[in-house]
Amino acid sequence: MLVLGIESSCDETAAAVIDGGNQIKTNVIASQVNIHAPFGGVVPELASREHLNRITQVVDQALSDAGLSLSGIDGIAVTQGPGLVGALLVGLSYAKSLAFSLNKPIVGINHIEGHVFSVVFENPPIEYPAIALIVSGGHTTLFLIPAPEQYAILGRTRDDAAGEAYDKIAKLLGLGYPGGPVLDKLAQAGDPDAARMVFTIPRMSGNLDFSFSGLKTAVVRFVKENGIEPVQPGESAGADIVNLAASFQEQVIKSLVGRLKDAVARHPPKTVILAGGVACNSGLRRAVTEAGFKAPVYFPSPLLTTDNAAMIAAAGYPKLLRGENHGFTIKAMASMNLANFALEGYELTRKGPYRHQD
Ligand code: KG4
Ligand code: ZN
């Protein structure tokens, strides 16, 4: 079965064709990073307009590089939410029009579920129960996945997402957007001892939630108190910023890996999944790989870690395979819950079957 995936939830216009649920035929990504970089973050209105400019070309290229015409696909999977509503609308409207004109089934996909499925292409099949840590610019959530497409939330950020903290700190330091890759690179050359005592992450007793806004505030204060100047265009970062990056990154990783270790200890999984843009982080990958889990750790290669449509197609595959068709009334959802199970104490309670939201 050939699935066309379409993703437009944030600042990547993406389309992909996958075969049999885990083989990528094409994976086309048009990034808008250059458009948003001068603003230090994604500007929603600019994102919507750019998706409009690119969507036809991106979908055409995904199909033609796969040697397919539109009629050659068996179904469409499109990101329904969460994300920027104007941006989502572009991909969703385009996908619905295609499904209508071709008379093919369409499924609306939760973007976070897409990130979970991003590991299916380059790893052995996921064994369940699995634990997934999805860390991106918009989300930091720990899931228990007792069986395919069943999700219970073990912990989530109470304020900023980890990627958001990276992007905000990078903006403050004049390091551009997105902040993750550049801070990661600097951190590798820095000394985390420089601000280790100042940057600490709160420990929320007993639960597996995250919080990054206190760390962000501590960085802002440290920068002010130590008279650290932002990097000017064309200049490279000095030792103070390199060391700050290392201290900041060490705390982020400590928090993420600490909660992940607790989750694995409480609910021993057969697979550990690390995905979402921040899963590109070299230090995080190393720390999770070296955490000594009995279960194998799966993460995607960098191109599949940040937003792409192959992962959306992969999440759509099992739904299309069992004959789901969400029809033409599905709506874009700025916030969209993935959990269809609840964890009460350590007991898993079914909240209902997995259903798309319209
Ligand atoms: O998954 P993604 O492409 O978009 C969302 O769904 O949010 O994630 C983008 C985020 C950005 O915040 C970016 O700074 C972060 O992932 N990121 C990284 C790295 N590469 C990308 N954060 C830390 N280290 C990296 N190497
Ligand atoms: Zn994402």
Tab-separated table of C-alpha atoms and ligand atoms in Angstrom:
chain	number	residue	atom	x	y	z
A	1	MET	CA	0.000	0.000	0.000
A	2	LEU	CA	1.362	3.420	-1.040
A	3	VAL	CA	0.584	6.282	1.336
A	4	LEU	CA	1.042	9.964	0.512
A	5	GLY	CA	1.893	11.926	3.679
A	6	ILE	CA	1.465	15.691	3.968
A	7	GLU	CA	2.833	17.809	6.841
A	8	SER	CA	2.469	21.585	7.333
A	9	SER	CA	2.023	22.091	11.088
A	10	CYS	CA	4.897	24.538	11.640
A	11	ASP	CA	7.692	25.772	9.376
A	12	GLU	CA	8.308	22.807	7.086
A	13	THR	CA	6.173	22.113	4.026
A	14	ALA	CA	6.621	18.388	3.526
A	15	ALA	CA	5.276	15.522	1.435
A	16	ALA	CA	6.382	11.890	1.273
A	17	VAL	CA	5.402	8.609	-0.303
A	18	ILE	CA	5.932	5.458	1.727
A	19	ASP	CA	5.360	1.834	0.812
A	20	GLY	CA	4.186	-0.918	3.161
A	21	GLY	CA	4.294	1.296	6.251
A	22	ASN	CA	8.059	1.420	6.706
A	23	GLN	CA	9.775	2.000	3.373
A	24	ILE	CA	10.416	5.533	2.184
A	25	LYS	CA	10.095	6.095	-1.558
A	26	THR	CA	10.360	9.897	-1.352
A	27	ASN	CA	10.617	12.399	1.510
A	28	VAL	CA	10.508	16.022	0.323
A	29	ILE	CA	10.950	18.829	2.871
A	30	ALA	CA	10.833	22.547	2.027
A	31	SER	CA	12.155	24.334	5.110
A	32	GLN	CA	11.154	27.919	5.885
A	33	VAL	CA	14.026	28.466	8.319
A	34	ASN	CA	15.516	31.340	6.268
A	35	ILE	CA	12.211	33.202	6.283
A	36	HIS	CA	11.736	33.009	10.060
A	37	ALA	CA	15.404	33.310	11.118
A	38	PRO	CA	15.483	37.148	11.143
A	39	PHE	CA	12.609	37.092	13.681
A	40	GLY	CA	14.237	34.537	15.997
A	41	GLY	CA	11.191	32.238	15.808
A	42	VAL	CA	8.315	31.147	13.590
A	43	VAL	CA	5.969	33.952	12.457
A	44	PRO	CA	2.591	32.203	11.985
A	45	GLU	CA	1.259	34.387	9.162
A	46	LEU	CA	4.478	34.091	7.159
A	47	ALA	CA	4.418	30.324	7.692
A	48	SER	CA	0.882	29.978	6.273
A	49	ARG	CA	1.743	32.051	3.192
A	50	GLU	CA	4.901	30.111	2.502
A	51	HIS	CA	3.068	26.767	2.863
A	52	LEU	CA	0.638	28.061	0.216
A	53	ASN	CA	3.521	28.954	-2.086
A	54	ARG	CA	5.210	25.581	-1.756
A	55	ILE	CA	2.590	22.885	-1.191
A	56	THR	CA	1.772	22.072	-4.835
A	57	GLN	CA	5.416	21.849	-5.841
A	58	VAL	CA	6.370	19.755	-2.800
A	59	VAL	CA	3.555	17.214	-3.321
A	60	ASP	CA	4.255	17.035	-7.084
A	61	GLN	CA	7.920	16.370	-6.418
A	62	ALA	CA	7.203	13.655	-3.830
A	63	LEU	CA	5.008	11.871	-6.389
A	64	SER	CA	7.167	12.363	-9.482
A	65	ASP	CA	10.400	11.312	-7.722
A	66	ALA	CA	8.534	8.144	-6.670
A	67	GLY	CA	7.579	7.587	-10.332
A	68	LEU	CA	3.901	7.925	-9.468
A	69	SER	CA	0.958	9.892	-10.718
A	70	LEU	CA	-1.692	11.021	-8.233
A	71	SER	CA	-3.900	8.071	-9.095
A	72	GLY	CA	-1.086	5.678	-8.083
A	73	ILE	CA	-1.445	6.314	-4.348
A	74	ASP	CA	-3.754	4.237	-2.144
A	75	GLY	CA	-4.499	6.785	0.577
A	76	ILE	CA	-3.525	10.096	2.140
A	77	ALA	CA	-2.314	10.855	5.686
A	78	VAL	CA	-2.203	14.499	6.695
A	79	THR	CA	-1.237	16.320	9.894
A	80	GLN	CA	-4.416	17.520	11.608
A	81	GLY	CA	-2.810	19.006	14.745
A	82	PRO	CA	-1.330	20.132	17.031
A	83	GLY	CA	0.317	23.111	15.357
A	84	LEU	CA	-0.252	26.590	13.963
A	85	VAL	CA	-3.814	26.595	12.783
A	86	GLY	CA	-3.232	28.640	9.616
A	87	ALA	CA	-0.274	26.453	8.685
A	88	LEU	CA	-2.210	23.239	9.370
A	89	LEU	CA	-5.118	24.473	7.235
A	90	VAL	CA	-2.965	24.669	4.114
A	91	GLY	CA	-1.852	21.020	4.206
A	92	LEU	CA	-5.227	19.793	5.406
A	93	SER	CA	-7.224	21.641	2.728
A	94	TYR	CA	-4.821	20.482	0.036
A	95	ALA	CA	-5.020	16.864	1.238
A	96	LYS	CA	-8.819	16.944	1.463
A	97	SER	CA	-9.105	18.341	-2.069
A	98	LEU	CA	-6.819	15.589	-3.382
A	99	ALA	CA	-8.768	12.880	-1.557
A	100	PHE	CA	-12.048	14.267	-2.881
A	101	SER	CA	-10.930	14.556	-6.486
A	102	LEU	CA	-9.185	11.158	-6.500
A	103	ASN	CA	-11.835	9.406	-4.423
A	104	LYS	CA	-9.158	8.038	-2.040
A	105	PRO	CA	-9.347	7.579	1.734
A	106	ILE	CA	-7.815	10.261	3.973
A	107	VAL	CA	-6.767	10.088	7.631
A	108	GLY	CA	-6.002	13.044	9.944
A	109	ILE	CA	-2.855	12.398	11.984
A	110	ASN	CA	-1.722	13.767	15.322
A	111	HIS	CA	1.727	15.305	14.686
A	112	ILE	CA	3.092	13.836	17.936
A	113	GLU	CA	2.006	10.351	16.887
A	114	GLY	CA	3.891	11.081	13.668
A	115	HIS	CA	7.074	11.668	15.699
A	116	VAL	CA	6.533	8.323	17.483
A	117	PHE	CA	6.309	6.595	14.087
A	118	SER	CA	9.460	8.348	12.814
A	119	VAL	CA	11.531	5.434	14.162
A	120	VAL	CA	9.878	2.709	12.032
A	121	PHE	CA	12.028	3.230	8.925
A	122	GLU	CA	15.514	2.577	10.274
A	123	ASN	CA	15.008	0.239	13.226
A	124	PRO	CA	13.618	-3.238	13.855
A	125	PRO	CA	9.834	-3.298	14.480
A	126	ILE	CA	8.754	-1.581	17.715
A	127	GLU	CA	8.019	-4.090	20.470
A	128	TYR	CA	5.365	-3.222	23.054
A	129	PRO	CA	5.028	-1.947	25.679
A	130	ALA	CA	7.184	0.961	24.543
A	131	ILE	CA	8.144	4.202	26.238
A	132	ALA	CA	8.569	7.268	24.030
A	133	LEU	CA	10.125	10.604	24.881
A	134	ILE	CA	8.993	13.127	22.279
A	135	VAL	CA	11.007	16.339	22.551
A	136	SER	CA	10.475	19.098	20.030
A	137	GLY	CA	10.031	22.831	19.655
A	138	GLY	CA	6.398	22.569	20.738
A	139	HIS	CA	6.282	19.462	22.960
A	140	THR	CA	8.113	17.593	25.667
A	141	THR	CA	6.077	14.531	26.574
A	142	LEU	CA	6.776	11.071	27.945
A	143	PHE	CA	4.366	8.377	26.724
A	144	LEU	CA	3.698	4.832	27.770
A	145	ILE	CA	2.599	2.940	24.646
A	146	PRO	CA	1.170	-0.393	25.877
A	147	ALA	CA	0.236	-1.550	22.369
A	148	PRO	CA	0.307	-0.044	18.849
A	149	GLU	CA	-1.528	3.303	18.647
A	150	GLN	CA	-2.358	3.310	22.377
A	151	TYR	CA	-0.959	6.217	24.359
A	152	ALA	CA	-0.922	7.166	28.029
A	153	ILE	CA	0.893	10.302	29.154
A	154	LEU	CA	3.448	9.702	31.919
A	155	GLY	CA	4.761	13.261	32.039
A	156	ARG	CA	4.757	16.508	30.094
A	157	THR	CA	6.251	19.948	30.342
A	158	ARG	CA	4.415	22.337	32.607
A	159	ASP	CA	5.711	25.389	30.723
A	160	ASP	CA	8.217	25.604	27.853
A	161	ALA	CA	9.095	22.719	25.574
A	162	ALA	CA	12.801	21.806	25.588
A	163	GLY	CA	13.258	22.980	21.975
A	164	GLU	CA	11.499	26.237	22.799
A	165	ALA	CA	14.015	26.822	25.629
A	166	TYR	CA	16.879	26.195	23.164
A	167	ASP	CA	15.361	28.623	20.644
A	168	LYS	CA	14.750	31.369	23.227
A	169	ILE	CA	18.252	31.119	24.731
A	170	ALA	CA	19.800	31.195	21.250
A	171	LYS	CA	17.790	34.319	20.413
A	172	LEU	CA	18.974	36.006	23.609
A	173	LEU	CA	22.597	35.181	22.759
A	174	GLY	CA	22.335	36.348	19.134
A	175	LEU	CA	22.822	32.817	17.821
A	176	GLY	CA	19.919	32.777	15.337
A	177	TYR	CA	17.033	30.382	14.731
A	178	PRO	CA	16.613	27.465	15.243
A	179	GLY	CA	18.660	27.498	18.418
A	180	GLY	CA	19.063	23.763	19.038
A	181	PRO	CA	21.689	22.878	16.448
A	182	VAL	CA	23.946	25.878	17.147
A	183	LEU	CA	23.783	25.592	20.963
A	184	ASP	CA	24.410	21.843	20.653
A	185	LYS	CA	27.543	22.499	18.596
A	186	LEU	CA	28.850	25.131	21.020
A	187	ALA	CA	28.030	22.946	24.039
A	188	GLN	CA	30.345	20.225	22.755
A	189	ALA	CA	33.299	22.607	23.013
A	190	GLY	CA	32.335	24.163	26.354
A	191	ASP	CA	32.897	23.504	30.038
A	192	PRO	CA	29.602	22.731	31.792
A	193	ASP	CA	31.160	23.603	35.170
A	194	ALA	CA	31.052	27.292	34.251
A	195	ALA	CA	27.464	27.802	35.376
A	196	ARG	CA	26.588	24.379	36.770
A	197	MET	CA	25.728	25.663	40.204
A	198	VAL	CA	23.482	28.398	38.848
A	199	PHE	CA	21.485	26.421	36.291
A	200	THR	CA	19.447	23.813	38.057
A	201	ILE	CA	16.240	22.092	37.097
A	202	PRO	CA	13.444	21.755	39.650
A	203	ARG	CA	12.621	18.253	40.725
A	204	MET	CA	8.868	17.744	40.873
A	205	SER	CA	8.324	15.161	43.537
A	206	GLY	CA	6.959	11.838	42.454
A	207	ASN	CA	5.754	12.740	38.995
A	208	LEU	CA	7.433	12.690	35.622
A	209	ASP	CA	6.628	16.234	34.486
A	210	PHE	CA	9.213	18.626	33.088
A	211	SER	CA	9.777	22.359	33.532
A	212	PHE	CA	12.233	24.485	31.561
A	213	SER	CA	11.119	28.059	32.186
A	214	GLY	CA	13.093	28.369	35.470
A	215	LEU	CA	16.262	27.298	33.660
A	216	LYS	CA	15.558	29.859	30.944
A	217	THR	CA	15.148	32.606	33.581
A	218	ALA	CA	18.390	31.525	35.289
A	219	VAL	CA	20.217	31.846	31.960
A	220	VAL	CA	18.739	35.321	31.383
A	221	ARG	CA	19.865	36.400	34.871
A	222	PHE	CA	23.342	34.874	34.421
A	223	VAL	CA	23.775	36.717	31.108
A	224	LYS	CA	22.781	40.040	32.726
A	225	GLU	CA	24.831	39.613	35.895
A	226	ASN	CA	27.956	38.604	34.013
A	227	GLY	CA	27.629	41.264	31.313
A	228	ILE	CA	27.581	38.674	28.513
A	229	GLU	CA	26.966	40.381	25.156
A	230	PRO	CA	25.077	38.662	22.322
A	231	VAL	CA	27.175	37.416	19.406
A	232	GLN	CA	27.235	39.985	16.574
A	233	PRO	CA	26.523	38.879	12.980
A	234	GLY	CA	29.680	37.495	11.392
A	235	GLU	CA	31.430	36.988	14.748
A	236	SER	CA	31.922	33.700	16.532
A	237	ALA	CA	30.858	32.978	20.113
A	238	GLY	CA	33.373	33.673	22.901
A	239	ALA	CA	34.324	31.321	25.752
A	240	ASP	CA	31.629	32.724	28.080
A	241	ILE	CA	28.849	31.782	25.625
A	242	VAL	CA	30.415	28.439	24.727
A	243	ASN	CA	30.580	27.498	28.424
A	244	LEU	CA	27.072	28.790	29.062
A	245	ALA	CA	25.812	26.574	26.210
A	246	ALA	CA	27.518	23.552	27.792
A	247	SER	CA	26.040	24.281	31.243
A	248	PHE	CA	22.560	24.839	29.817
A	249	GLN	CA	22.657	21.703	27.682
A	250	GLU	CA	23.896	19.581	30.586
A	251	GLN	CA	20.867	20.565	32.681
A	252	VAL	CA	18.373	19.976	29.849
A	253	ILE	CA	19.797	16.513	29.208
A	254	LYS	CA	19.874	15.697	32.929
A	255	SER	CA	16.204	16.569	33.232
A	256	LEU	CA	15.123	14.649	30.111
A	257	VAL	CA	17.172	11.548	30.813
A	258	GLY	CA	16.357	11.566	34.539
A	259	ARG	CA	12.595	11.431	33.886
A	260	LEU	CA	13.069	8.888	31.105
A	261	LYS	CA	15.034	6.628	33.489
A	262	ASP	CA	12.278	6.931	36.119
A	263	ALA	CA	9.626	6.085	33.507
A	264	VAL	CA	11.562	3.025	32.332
A	265	ALA	CA	12.015	1.847	35.931
A	266	ARG	CA	8.292	2.217	36.710
A	267	HIS	CA	6.973	0.695	33.480
A	268	PRO	CA	9.698	-1.569	32.058
A	269	PRO	CA	9.356	-1.338	28.257
A	270	LYS	CA	10.492	-3.584	25.399
A	271	THR	CA	11.453	-0.534	23.295
A	272	VAL	CA	12.545	2.991	24.208
A	273	ILE	CA	11.791	5.652	21.573
A	274	LEU	CA	13.471	9.067	21.429
A	275	ALA	CA	12.062	11.385	18.759
A	276	GLY	CA	11.175	15.003	17.873
A	277	GLY	CA	13.580	17.763	16.781
A	278	VAL	CA	15.534	17.897	20.064
A	279	ALA	CA	16.299	14.179	19.643
A	280	CYS	CA	18.895	15.414	17.081
A	281	ASN	CA	20.903	16.611	20.064
A	282	SER	CA	24.249	14.842	20.205
A	283	GLY	CA	24.516	14.929	23.988
A	284	LEU	CA	20.961	13.682	24.487
A	285	ARG	CA	21.446	10.795	22.052
A	286	ARG	CA	24.643	9.810	23.821
A	287	ALA	CA	23.104	10.056	27.290
A	288	VAL	CA	20.064	7.962	26.310
A	289	THR	CA	22.210	5.372	24.533
A	290	GLU	CA	24.479	5.130	27.585
A	291	ALA	CA	21.639	5.080	30.132
A	292	GLY	CA	21.965	1.290	30.333
A	293	PHE	CA	18.355	0.406	29.496
A	294	LYS	CA	17.663	-3.292	29.007
A	295	ALA	CA	15.350	-2.413	26.119
A	296	PRO	CA	16.821	-1.176	22.825
A	297	VAL	CA	16.686	2.572	22.180
A	298	TYR	CA	15.369	3.638	18.760
A	299	PHE	CA	15.837	7.088	17.347
A	300	PRO	CA	15.540	8.368	13.799
A	301	SER	CA	18.372	9.766	11.658
A	302	PRO	CA	18.447	13.610	11.750
A	303	LEU	CA	16.339	14.151	8.592
A	304	LEU	CA	13.532	12.063	10.080
A	305	THR	CA	13.921	13.537	13.558
A	306	THR	CA	12.786	17.057	12.671
A	307	ASP	CA	9.396	17.591	10.993
A	308	ASN	CA	8.768	15.502	7.884
A	309	ALA	CA	5.859	13.844	6.096
A	310	ALA	CA	7.259	10.303	6.002
A	311	MET	CA	6.488	9.966	9.721
A	312	ILE	CA	2.930	11.247	9.128
A	313	ALA	CA	2.438	8.676	6.345
A	314	ALA	CA	3.788	5.937	8.657
A	315	ALA	CA	1.299	6.875	11.396
A	316	GLY	CA	-1.463	6.846	8.793
A	317	TYR	CA	-0.551	3.463	7.352
A	318	PRO	CA	-2.149	1.165	9.976
A	319	LYS	CA	-5.293	3.305	10.001
A	320	LEU	CA	-5.670	3.244	6.223
A	321	LEU	CA	-4.841	-0.470	6.182
A	322	ARG	CA	-7.793	-1.269	8.425
A	323	GLY	CA	-10.074	0.831	6.237
A	324	GLU	CA	-10.354	4.060	8.208
A	325	ASN	CA	-11.447	7.107	6.235
A	326	HIS	CA	-11.884	10.316	8.218
A	327	GLY	CA	-13.655	12.048	5.323
A	328	PHE	CA	-13.716	15.659	4.268
A	329	THR	CA	-14.999	17.175	7.496
A	330	ILE	CA	-11.791	16.816	9.536
A	331	LYS	CA	-10.703	20.139	10.966
A	332	ALA	CA	-7.330	21.608	11.840
A	333	MET	CA	-6.739	21.481	15.596
A	334	ALA	CA	-4.221	23.861	17.167
A	335	SER	CA	-4.089	21.648	20.253
A	336	MET	CA	-4.857	17.975	19.989
A	337	ASN	CA	-4.518	15.340	22.677
A	338	LEU	CA	-2.892	12.041	21.816
A	339	ALA	CA	-3.671	10.093	24.996
A	340	ASN	CA	-6.387	7.448	24.689
A	341	PHE	CA	-5.405	5.809	27.975
A	342	ALA	CA	-5.099	7.281	31.455
A	343	LEU	CA	-2.638	6.289	34.139
A	344	GLU	CA	-4.208	6.318	37.581
A	345	GLY	CA	-1.536	5.532	40.117
A	346	TYR	CA	0.320	2.876	38.199
A	347	GLU	CA	-2.887	1.429	36.744
A	348	LEU	CA	-3.656	1.864	33.093
A	349	THR	CA	-7.292	2.636	32.373
A	350	ARG	CA	-8.783	2.678	28.925
A	351	LYS	CA	-10.313	6.035	28.080
A	352	GLY	CA	-11.698	4.878	24.778
A	353	PRO	CA	-10.624	3.600	21.391
A	354	TYR	CA	-8.231	5.696	19.364
A	355	ARG	CA	-10.375	8.124	17.404
A	356	HIS	CA	-9.462	11.074	15.298
A	357	GLN	CA	-10.953	14.341	16.448
A	358	ASP	CA	-13.137	16.381	14.118
B	1	KG4	O1	10.227	18.379	15.673
B	1	KG4	P1	10.605	19.723	15.210
B	1	KG4	O2	11.221	19.865	13.841
B	1	KG4	O3	9.379	20.706	15.229
B	1	KG4	C1	8.369	20.666	16.200
B	1	KG4	O4	7.467	19.792	16.087
B	1	KG4	O5	8.474	21.504	17.124
B	1	KG4	O6	11.593	20.341	16.325
B	1	KG4	C2	12.210	21.583	16.176
B	1	KG4	C3	12.992	21.899	17.447
B	1	KG4	C4	13.523	23.324	17.495
B	1	KG4	O7	13.183	23.904	18.736
B	1	KG4	C5	15.038	23.133	17.387
B	1	KG4	O8	15.801	24.143	18.049
B	1	KG4	C6	15.214	21.781	18.044
B	1	KG4	O9	14.112	21.019	17.591
B	1	KG4	N1	16.482	21.127	17.664
B	1	KG4	C7	17.467	20.822	18.548
B	1	KG4	C8	18.530	20.278	17.789
B	1	KG4	N2	18.146	20.241	16.483
B	1	KG4	C9	16.893	20.759	16.425
B	1	KG4	N3	17.535	21.004	19.875
B	1	KG4	C10	18.673	20.620	20.505
B	1	KG4	N4	19.732	20.096	19.853
B	1	KG4	C11	19.718	19.903	18.504
B	1	KG4	N5	20.768	19.383	17.886
B	2	ZN	ZN	7.453	18.143	15.200
